[in-house]
mmCIF file with all atom_site columns, C-alpha atoms in Angstrom:
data_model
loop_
_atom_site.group_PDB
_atom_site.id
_atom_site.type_symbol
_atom_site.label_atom_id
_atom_site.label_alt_id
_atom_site.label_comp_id
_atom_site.label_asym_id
_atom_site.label_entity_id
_atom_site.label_seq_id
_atom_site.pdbx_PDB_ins_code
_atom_site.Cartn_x
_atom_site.Cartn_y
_atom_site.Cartn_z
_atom_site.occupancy
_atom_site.B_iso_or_equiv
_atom_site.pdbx_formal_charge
_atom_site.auth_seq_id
_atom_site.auth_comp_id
_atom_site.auth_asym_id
_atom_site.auth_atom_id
_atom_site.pdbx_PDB_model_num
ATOM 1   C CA . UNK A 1 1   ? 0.000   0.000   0.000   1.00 87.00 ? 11  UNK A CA 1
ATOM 2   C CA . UNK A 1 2   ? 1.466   3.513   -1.033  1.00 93.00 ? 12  UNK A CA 1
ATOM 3   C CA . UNK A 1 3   ? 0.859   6.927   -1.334  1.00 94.00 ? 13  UNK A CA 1
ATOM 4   C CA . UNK A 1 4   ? -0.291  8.063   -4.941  1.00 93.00 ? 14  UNK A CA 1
ATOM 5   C CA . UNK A 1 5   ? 0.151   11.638  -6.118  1.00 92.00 ? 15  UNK A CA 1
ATOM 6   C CA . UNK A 1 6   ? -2.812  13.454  -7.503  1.00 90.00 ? 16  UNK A CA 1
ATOM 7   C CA . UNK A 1 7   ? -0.400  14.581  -10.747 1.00 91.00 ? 17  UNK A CA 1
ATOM 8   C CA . UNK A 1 8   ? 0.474   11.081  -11.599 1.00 92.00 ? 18  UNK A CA 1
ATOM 9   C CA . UNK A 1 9   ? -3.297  9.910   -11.073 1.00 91.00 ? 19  UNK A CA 1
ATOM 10  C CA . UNK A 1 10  ? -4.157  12.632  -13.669 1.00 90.00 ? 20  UNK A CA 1
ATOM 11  C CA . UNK A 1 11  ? -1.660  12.462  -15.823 1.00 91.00 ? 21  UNK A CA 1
ATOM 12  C CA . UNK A 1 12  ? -2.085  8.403   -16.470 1.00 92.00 ? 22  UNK A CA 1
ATOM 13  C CA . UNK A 1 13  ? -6.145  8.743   -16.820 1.00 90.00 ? 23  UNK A CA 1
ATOM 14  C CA . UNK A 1 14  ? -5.320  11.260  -19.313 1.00 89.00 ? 24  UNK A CA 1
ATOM 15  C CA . UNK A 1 15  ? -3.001  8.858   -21.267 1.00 90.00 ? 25  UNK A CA 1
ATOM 16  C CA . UNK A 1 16  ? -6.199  6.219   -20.569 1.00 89.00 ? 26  UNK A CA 1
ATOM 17  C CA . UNK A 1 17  ? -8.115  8.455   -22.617 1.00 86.00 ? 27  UNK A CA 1
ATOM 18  C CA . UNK A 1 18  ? -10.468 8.956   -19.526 1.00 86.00 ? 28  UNK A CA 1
ATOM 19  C CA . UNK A 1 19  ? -11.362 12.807  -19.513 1.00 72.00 ? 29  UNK A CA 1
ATOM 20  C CA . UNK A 1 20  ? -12.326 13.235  -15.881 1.00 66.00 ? 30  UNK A CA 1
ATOM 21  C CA . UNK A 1 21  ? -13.167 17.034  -15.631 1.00 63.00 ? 31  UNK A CA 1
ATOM 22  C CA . UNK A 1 22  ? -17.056 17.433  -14.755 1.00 52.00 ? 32  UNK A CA 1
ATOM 23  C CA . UNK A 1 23  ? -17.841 18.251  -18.184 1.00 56.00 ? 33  UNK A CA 1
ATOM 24  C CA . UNK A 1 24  ? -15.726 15.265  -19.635 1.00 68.00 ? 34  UNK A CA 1
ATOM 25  C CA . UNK A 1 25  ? -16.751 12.513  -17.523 1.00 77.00 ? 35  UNK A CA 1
ATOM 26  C CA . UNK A 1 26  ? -20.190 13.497  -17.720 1.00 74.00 ? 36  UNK A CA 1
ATOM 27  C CA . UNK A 1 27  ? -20.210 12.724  -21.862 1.00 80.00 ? 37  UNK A CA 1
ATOM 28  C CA . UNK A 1 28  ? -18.544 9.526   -22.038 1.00 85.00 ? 38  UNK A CA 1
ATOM 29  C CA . UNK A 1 29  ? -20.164 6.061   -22.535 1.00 88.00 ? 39  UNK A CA 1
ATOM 30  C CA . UNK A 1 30  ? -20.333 4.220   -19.482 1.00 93.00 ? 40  UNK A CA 1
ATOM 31  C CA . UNK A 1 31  ? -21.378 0.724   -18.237 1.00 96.00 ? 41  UNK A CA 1
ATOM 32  C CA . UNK A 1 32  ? -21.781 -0.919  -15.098 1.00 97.00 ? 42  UNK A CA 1
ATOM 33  C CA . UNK A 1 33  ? -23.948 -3.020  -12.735 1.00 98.00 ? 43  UNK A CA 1
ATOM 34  C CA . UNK A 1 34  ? -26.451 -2.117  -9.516  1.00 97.00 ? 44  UNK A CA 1
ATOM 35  C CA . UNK A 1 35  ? -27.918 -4.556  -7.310  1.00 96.00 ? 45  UNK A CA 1
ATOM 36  C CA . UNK A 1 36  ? -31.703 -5.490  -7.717  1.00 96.00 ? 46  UNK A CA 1
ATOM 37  C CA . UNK A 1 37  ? -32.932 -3.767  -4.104  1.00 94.00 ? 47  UNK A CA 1
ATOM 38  C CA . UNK A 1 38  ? -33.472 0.073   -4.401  1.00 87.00 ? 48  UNK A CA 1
ATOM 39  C CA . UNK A 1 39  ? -31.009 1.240   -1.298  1.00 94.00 ? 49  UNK A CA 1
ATOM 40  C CA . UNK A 1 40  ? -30.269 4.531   -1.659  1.00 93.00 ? 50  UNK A CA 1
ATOM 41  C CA . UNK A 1 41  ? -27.790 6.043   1.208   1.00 91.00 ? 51  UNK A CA 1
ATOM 42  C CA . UNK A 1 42  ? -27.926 2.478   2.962   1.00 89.00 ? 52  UNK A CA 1
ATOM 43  C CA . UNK A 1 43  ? -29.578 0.499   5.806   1.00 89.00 ? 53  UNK A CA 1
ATOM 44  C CA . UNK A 1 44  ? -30.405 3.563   7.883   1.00 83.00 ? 54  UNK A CA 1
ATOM 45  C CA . UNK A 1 45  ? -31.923 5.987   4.579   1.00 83.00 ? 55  UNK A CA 1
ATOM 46  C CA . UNK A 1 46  ? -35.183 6.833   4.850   1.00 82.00 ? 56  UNK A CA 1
ATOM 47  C CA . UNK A 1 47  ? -35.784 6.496   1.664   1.00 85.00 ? 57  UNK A CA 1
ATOM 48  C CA . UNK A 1 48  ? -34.921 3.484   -1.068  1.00 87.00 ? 58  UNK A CA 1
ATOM 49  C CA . UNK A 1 49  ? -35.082 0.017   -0.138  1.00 90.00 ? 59  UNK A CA 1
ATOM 50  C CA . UNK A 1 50  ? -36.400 -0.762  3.323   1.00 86.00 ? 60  UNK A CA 1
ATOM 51  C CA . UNK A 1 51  ? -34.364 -3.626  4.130   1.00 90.00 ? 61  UNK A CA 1
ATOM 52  C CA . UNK A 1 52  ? -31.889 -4.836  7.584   1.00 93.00 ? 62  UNK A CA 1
ATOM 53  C CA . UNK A 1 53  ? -28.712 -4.122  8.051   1.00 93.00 ? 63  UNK A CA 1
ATOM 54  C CA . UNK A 1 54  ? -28.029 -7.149  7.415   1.00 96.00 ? 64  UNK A CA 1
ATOM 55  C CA . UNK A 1 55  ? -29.493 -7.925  4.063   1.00 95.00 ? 65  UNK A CA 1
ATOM 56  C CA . UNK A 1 56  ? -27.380 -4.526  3.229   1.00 95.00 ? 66  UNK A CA 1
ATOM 57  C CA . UNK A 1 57  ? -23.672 -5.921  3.335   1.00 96.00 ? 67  UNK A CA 1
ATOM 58  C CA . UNK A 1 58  ? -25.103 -9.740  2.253   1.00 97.00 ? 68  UNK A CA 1
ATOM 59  C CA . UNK A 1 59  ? -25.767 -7.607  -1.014  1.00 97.00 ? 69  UNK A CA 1
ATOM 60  C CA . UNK A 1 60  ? -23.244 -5.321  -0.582  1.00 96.00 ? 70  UNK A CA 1
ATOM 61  C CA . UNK A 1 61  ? -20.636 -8.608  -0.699  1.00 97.00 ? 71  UNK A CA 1
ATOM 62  C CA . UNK A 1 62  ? -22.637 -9.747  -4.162  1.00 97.00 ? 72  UNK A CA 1
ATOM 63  C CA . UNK A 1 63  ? -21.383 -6.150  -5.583  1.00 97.00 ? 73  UNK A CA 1
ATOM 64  C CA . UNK A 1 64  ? -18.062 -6.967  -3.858  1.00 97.00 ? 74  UNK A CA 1
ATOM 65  C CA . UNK A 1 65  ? -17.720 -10.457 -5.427  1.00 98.00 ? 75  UNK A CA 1
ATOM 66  C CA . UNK A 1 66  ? -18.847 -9.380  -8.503  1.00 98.00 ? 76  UNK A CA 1
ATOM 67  C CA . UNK A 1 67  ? -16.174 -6.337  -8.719  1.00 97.00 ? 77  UNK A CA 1
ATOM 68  C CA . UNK A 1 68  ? -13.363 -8.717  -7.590  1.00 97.00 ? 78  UNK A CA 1
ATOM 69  C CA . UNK A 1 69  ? -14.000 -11.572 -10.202 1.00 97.00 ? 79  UNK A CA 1
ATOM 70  C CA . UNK A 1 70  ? -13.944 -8.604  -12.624 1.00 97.00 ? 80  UNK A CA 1
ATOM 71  C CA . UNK A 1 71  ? -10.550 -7.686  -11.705 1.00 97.00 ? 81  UNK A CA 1
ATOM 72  C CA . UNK A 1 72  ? -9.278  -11.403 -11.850 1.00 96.00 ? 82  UNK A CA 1
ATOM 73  C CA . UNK A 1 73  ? -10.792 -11.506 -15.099 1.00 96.00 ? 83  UNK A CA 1
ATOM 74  C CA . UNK A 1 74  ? -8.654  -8.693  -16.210 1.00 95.00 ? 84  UNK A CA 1
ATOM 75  C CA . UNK A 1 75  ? -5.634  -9.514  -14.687 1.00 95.00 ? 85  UNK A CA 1
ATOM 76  C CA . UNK A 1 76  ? -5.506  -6.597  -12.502 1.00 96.00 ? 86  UNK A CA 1
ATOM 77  C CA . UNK A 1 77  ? -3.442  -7.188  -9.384  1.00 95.00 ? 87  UNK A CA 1
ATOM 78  C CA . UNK A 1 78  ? -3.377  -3.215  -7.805  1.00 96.00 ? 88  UNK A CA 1
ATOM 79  C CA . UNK A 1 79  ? -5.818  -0.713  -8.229  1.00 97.00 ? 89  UNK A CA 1
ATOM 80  C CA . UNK A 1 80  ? -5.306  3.092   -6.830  1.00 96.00 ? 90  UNK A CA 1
ATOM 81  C CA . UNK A 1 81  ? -8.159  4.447   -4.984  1.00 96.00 ? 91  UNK A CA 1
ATOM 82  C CA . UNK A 1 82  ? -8.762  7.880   -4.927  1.00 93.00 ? 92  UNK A CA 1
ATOM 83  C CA . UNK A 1 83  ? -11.742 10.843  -5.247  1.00 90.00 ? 93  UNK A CA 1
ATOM 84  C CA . UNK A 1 84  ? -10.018 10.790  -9.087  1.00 87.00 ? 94  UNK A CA 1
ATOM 85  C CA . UNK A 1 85  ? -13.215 13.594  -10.963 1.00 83.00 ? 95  UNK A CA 1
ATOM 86  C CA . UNK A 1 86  ? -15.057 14.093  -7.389  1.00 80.00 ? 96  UNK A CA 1
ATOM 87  C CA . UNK A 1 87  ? -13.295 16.941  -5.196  1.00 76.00 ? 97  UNK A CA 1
ATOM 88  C CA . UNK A 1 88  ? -12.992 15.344  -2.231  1.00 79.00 ? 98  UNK A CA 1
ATOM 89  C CA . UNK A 1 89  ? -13.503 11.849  -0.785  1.00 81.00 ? 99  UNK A CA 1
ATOM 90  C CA . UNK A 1 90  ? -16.441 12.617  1.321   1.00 82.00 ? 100 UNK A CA 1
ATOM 91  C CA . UNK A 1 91  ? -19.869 13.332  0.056   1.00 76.00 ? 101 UNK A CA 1
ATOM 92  C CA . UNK A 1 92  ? -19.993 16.421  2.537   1.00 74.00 ? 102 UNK A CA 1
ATOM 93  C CA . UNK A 1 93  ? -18.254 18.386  5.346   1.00 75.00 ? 103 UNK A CA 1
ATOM 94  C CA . UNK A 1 94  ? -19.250 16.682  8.434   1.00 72.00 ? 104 UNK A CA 1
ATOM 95  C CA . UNK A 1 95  ? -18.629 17.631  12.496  1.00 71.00 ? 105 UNK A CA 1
ATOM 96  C CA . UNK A 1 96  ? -17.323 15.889  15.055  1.00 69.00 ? 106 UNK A CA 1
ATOM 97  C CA . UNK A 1 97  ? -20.610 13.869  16.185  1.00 68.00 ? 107 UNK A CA 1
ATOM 98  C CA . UNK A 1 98  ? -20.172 12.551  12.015  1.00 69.00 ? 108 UNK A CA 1
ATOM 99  C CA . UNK A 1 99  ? -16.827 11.432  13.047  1.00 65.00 ? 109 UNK A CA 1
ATOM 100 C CA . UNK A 1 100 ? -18.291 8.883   15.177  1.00 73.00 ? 110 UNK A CA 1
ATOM 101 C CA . UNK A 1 101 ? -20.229 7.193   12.046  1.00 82.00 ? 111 UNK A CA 1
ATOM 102 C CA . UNK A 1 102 ? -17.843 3.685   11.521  1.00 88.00 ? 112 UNK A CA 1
ATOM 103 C CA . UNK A 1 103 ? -17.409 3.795   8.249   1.00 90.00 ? 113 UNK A CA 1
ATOM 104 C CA . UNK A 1 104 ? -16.550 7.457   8.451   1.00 88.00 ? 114 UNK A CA 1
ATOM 105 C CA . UNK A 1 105 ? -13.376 6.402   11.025  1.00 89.00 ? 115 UNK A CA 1
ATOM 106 C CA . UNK A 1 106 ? -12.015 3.783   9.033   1.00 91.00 ? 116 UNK A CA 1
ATOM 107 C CA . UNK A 1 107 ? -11.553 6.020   5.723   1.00 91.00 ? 117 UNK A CA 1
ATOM 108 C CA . UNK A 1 108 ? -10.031 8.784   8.233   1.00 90.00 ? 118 UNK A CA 1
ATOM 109 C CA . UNK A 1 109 ? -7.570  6.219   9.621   1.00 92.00 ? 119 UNK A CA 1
ATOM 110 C CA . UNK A 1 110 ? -6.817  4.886   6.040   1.00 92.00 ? 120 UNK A CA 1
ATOM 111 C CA . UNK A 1 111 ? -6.099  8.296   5.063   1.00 90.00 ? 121 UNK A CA 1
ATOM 112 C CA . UNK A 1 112 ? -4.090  8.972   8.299   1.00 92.00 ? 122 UNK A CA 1
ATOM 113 C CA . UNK A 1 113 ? -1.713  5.897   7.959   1.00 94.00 ? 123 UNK A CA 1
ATOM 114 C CA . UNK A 1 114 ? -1.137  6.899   4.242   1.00 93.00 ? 124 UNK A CA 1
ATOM 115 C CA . UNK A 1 115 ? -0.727  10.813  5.028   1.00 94.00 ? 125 UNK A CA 1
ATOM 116 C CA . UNK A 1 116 ? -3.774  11.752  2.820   1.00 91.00 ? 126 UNK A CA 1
ATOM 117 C CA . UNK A 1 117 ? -5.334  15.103  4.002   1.00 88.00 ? 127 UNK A CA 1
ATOM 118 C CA . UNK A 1 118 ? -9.269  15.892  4.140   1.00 85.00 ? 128 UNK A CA 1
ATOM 119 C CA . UNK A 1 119 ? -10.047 17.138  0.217   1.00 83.00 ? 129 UNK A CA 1
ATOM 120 C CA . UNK A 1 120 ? -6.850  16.091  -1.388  1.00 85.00 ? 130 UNK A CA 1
ATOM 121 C CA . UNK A 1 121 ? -6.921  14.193  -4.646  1.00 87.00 ? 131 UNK A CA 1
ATOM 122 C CA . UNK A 1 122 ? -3.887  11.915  -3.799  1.00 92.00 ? 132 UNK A CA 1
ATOM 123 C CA . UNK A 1 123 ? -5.063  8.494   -3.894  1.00 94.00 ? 133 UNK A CA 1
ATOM 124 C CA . UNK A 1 124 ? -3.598  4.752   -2.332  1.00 95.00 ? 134 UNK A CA 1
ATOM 125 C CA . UNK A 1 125 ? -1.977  1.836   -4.498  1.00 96.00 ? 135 UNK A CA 1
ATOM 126 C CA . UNK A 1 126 ? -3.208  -1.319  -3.322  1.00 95.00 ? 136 UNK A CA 1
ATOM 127 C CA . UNK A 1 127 ? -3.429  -4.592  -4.221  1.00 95.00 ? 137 UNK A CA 1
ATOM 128 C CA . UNK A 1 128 ? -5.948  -5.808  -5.169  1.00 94.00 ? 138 UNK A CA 1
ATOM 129 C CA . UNK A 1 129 ? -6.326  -9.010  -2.489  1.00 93.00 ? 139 UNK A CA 1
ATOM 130 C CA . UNK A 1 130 ? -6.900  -5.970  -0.006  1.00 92.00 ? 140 UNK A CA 1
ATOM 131 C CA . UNK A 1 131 ? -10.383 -6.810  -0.117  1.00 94.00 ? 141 UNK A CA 1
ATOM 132 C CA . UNK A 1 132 ? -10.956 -4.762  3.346   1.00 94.00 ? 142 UNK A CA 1
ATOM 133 C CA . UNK A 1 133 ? -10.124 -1.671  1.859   1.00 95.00 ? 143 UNK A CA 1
ATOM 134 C CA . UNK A 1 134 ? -11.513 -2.020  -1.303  1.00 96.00 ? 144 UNK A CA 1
ATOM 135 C CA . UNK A 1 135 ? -15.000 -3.080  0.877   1.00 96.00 ? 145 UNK A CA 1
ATOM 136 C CA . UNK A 1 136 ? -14.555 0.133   2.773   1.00 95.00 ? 146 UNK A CA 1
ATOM 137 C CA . UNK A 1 137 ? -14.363 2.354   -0.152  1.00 96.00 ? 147 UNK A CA 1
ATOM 138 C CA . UNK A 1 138 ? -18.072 0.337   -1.918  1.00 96.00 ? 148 UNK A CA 1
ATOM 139 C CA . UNK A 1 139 ? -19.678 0.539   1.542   1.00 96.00 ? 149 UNK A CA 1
ATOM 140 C CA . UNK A 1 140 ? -18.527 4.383   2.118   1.00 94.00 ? 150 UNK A CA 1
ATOM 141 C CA . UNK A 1 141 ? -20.246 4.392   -1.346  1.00 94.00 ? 151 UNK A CA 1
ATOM 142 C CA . UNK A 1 142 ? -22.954 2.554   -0.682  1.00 95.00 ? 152 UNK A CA 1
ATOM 143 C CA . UNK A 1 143 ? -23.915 4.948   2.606   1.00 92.00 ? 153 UNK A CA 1
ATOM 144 C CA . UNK A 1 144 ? -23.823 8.100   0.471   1.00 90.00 ? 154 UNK A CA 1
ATOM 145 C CA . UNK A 1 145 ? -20.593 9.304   2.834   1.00 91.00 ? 155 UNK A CA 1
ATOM 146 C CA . UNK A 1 146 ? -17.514 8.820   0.418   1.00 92.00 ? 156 UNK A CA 1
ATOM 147 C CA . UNK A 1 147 ? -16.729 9.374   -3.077  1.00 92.00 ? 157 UNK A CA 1
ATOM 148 C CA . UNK A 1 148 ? -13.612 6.466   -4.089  1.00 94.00 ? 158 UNK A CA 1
ATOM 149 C CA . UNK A 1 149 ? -13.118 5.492   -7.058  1.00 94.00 ? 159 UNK A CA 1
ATOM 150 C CA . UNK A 1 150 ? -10.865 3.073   -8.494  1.00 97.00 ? 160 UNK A CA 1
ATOM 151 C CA . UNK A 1 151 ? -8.322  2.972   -11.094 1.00 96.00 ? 161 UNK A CA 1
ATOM 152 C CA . UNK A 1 152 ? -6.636  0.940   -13.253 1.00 96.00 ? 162 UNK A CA 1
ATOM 153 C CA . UNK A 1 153 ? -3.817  2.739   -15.948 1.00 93.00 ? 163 UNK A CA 1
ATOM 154 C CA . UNK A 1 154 ? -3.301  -0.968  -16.893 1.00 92.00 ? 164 UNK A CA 1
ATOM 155 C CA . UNK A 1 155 ? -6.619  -1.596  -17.720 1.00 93.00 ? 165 UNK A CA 1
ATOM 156 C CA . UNK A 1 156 ? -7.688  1.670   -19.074 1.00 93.00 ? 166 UNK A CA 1
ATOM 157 C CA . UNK A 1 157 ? -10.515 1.735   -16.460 1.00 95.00 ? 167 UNK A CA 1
ATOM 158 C CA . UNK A 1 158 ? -12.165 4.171   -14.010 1.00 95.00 ? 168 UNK A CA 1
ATOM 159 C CA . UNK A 1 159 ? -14.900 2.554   -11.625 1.00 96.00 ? 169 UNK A CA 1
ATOM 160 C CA . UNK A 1 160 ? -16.717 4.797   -9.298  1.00 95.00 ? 170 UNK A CA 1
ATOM 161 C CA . UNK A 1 161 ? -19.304 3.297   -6.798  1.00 96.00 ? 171 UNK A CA 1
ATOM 162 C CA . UNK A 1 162 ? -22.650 5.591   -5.375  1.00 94.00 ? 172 UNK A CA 1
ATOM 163 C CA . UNK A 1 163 ? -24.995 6.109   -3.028  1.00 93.00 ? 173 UNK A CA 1
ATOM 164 C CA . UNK A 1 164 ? -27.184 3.919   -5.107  1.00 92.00 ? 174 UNK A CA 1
ATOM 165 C CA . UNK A 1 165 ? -25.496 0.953   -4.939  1.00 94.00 ? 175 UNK A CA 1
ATOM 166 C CA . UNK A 1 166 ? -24.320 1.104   -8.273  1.00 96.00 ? 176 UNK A CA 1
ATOM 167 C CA . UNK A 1 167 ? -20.919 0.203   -9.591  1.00 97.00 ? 177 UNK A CA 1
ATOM 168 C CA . UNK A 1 168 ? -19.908 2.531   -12.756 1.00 96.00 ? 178 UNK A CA 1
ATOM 169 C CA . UNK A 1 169 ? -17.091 1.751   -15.022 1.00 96.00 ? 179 UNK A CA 1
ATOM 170 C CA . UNK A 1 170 ? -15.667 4.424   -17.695 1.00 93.00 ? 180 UNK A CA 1
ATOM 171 C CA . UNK A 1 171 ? -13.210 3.459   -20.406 1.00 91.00 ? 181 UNK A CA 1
ATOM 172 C CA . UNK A 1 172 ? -12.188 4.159   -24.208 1.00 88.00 ? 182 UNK A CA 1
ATOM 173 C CA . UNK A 1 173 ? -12.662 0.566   -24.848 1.00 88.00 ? 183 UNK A CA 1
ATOM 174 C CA . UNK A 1 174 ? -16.333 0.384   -24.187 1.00 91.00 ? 184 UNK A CA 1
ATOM 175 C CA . UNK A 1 175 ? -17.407 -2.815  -26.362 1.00 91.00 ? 185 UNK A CA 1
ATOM 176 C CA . UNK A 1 176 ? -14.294 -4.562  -25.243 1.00 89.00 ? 186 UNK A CA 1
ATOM 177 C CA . UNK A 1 177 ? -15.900 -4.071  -21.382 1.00 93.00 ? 187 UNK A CA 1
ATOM 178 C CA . UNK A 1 178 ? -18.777 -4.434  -22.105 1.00 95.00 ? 188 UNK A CA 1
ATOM 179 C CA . UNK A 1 179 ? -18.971 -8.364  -23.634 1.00 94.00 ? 189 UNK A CA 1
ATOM 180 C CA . UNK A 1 180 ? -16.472 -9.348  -20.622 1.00 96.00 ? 190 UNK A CA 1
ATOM 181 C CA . UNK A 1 181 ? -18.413 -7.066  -17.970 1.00 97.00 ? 191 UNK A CA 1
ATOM 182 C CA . UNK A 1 182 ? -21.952 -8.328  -18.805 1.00 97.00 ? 192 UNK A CA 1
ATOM 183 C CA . UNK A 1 183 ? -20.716 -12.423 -18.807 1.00 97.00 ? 193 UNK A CA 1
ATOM 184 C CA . UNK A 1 184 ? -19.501 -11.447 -15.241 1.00 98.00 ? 194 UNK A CA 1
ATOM 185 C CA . UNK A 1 185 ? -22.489 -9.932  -14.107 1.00 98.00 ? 195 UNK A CA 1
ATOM 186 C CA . UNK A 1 186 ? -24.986 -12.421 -15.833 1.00 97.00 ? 196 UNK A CA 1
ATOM 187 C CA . UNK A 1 187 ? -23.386 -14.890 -13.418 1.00 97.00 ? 197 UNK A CA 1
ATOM 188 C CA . UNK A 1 188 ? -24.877 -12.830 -10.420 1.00 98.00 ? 198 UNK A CA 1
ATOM 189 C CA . UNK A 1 189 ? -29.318 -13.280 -10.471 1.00 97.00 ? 199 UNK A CA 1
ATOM 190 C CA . UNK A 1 190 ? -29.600 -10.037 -8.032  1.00 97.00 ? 200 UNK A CA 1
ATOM 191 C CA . UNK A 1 191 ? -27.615 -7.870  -10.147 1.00 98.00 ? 201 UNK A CA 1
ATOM 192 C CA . UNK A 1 192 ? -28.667 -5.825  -13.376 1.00 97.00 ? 202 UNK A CA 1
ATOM 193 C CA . UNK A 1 193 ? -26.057 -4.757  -15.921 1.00 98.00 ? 203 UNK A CA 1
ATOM 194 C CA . UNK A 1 194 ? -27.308 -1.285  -17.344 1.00 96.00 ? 204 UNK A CA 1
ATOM 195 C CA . UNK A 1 195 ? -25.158 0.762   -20.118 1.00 94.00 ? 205 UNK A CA 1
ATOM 196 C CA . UNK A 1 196 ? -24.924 4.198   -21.716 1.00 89.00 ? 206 UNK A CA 1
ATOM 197 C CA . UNK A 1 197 ? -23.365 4.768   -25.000 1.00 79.00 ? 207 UNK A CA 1
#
């Protein structure tokens, strides 16, 4: 696990052909997969799907599996997680009574141990058998508090997952990602593949 600058992250999306100011981002073909239950902010939203705690991270670990056969699939062994087109990697500024929230202390303490400040764009190398931290980024996700994504200069990929427990991926090589991505996700009955071209 190591320290990523916020040049190099740029820099080597650029050379992905991943544009990822706002206005960029926001006109590229994407692809991904969300799971079948409408949660939206997690197990304790008011709104979205009404279901336990429990049934969150069951589904939560479908996304998880899903992502990580993905990655095996592609022969990616690190990925670098970082707030890569989002400003910061929380979805707001919250107080000290936030602090508390769990998921909120374990991205602060990843952050601390890798000397990552509160709105930088630096990001972490990891590998990807680190499935704790890459769990802790999807469920910060997931709970509408964080705003990881995850890169891959080898693969050419950018995957960003939401509040809505939706997994995005951005590339140049759209068809290419999309026949391997929907086999992958076809394998999983609760998940939908969607795409945008």
């Amino acid at each position: 696990m190591r320290k990523i600058e916020s040049k190099y992250i740029k820099d080597s999306l650029k050379k992905c052909g991943i544009g990822i100011e706002t206005d960029s981002i926001s006109i590229m073909p994407y692809l991904g997969y969300y799971h079948k239950h409408n949660w939206d902010h997690g197990y304790d939203a008011i709104y979205g799907y009404n279901g336990s705690r429990r049934e969150f991270y069951k589904d939560m670990e479908i996304s998880v599996d899903c992502l990580d056969e993905y990655f095996k699939c592609r022969d990616i062994d690190s990925i670098i997680i970082a707030p890569c087109h989002n400003l910061s990697q929380f979805n707001y500024k919250f107080d000290k009574d936030d602090e508390n929230n769990d998921i909120i202390q374990e991205i602060l303490e990843l952050m601390k141990k890798n000397r990552i400040r509160r709105g930088a764009q630096s990001g972490i190398e990891i590998p990807i058998q680190d499935r704790n931290v890459i769990e802790m980024a999807v469920e910060g996700a997931f709970r509408g508090v964080s705003k990881f994504c995850f890169f891959s200069a080898k693969a050419n990929i950018l995957i960003e997952p939401d509040h809505h427990f939706c997994i995005t991926f951005w590339t140049r090589h759209i068809n290419e990602e999309k026949e391997l991505l929907y086999h992958i996700v076809r394998k999983y009955p609760d998940l939908i593949f969607f795409e945008k071209s």
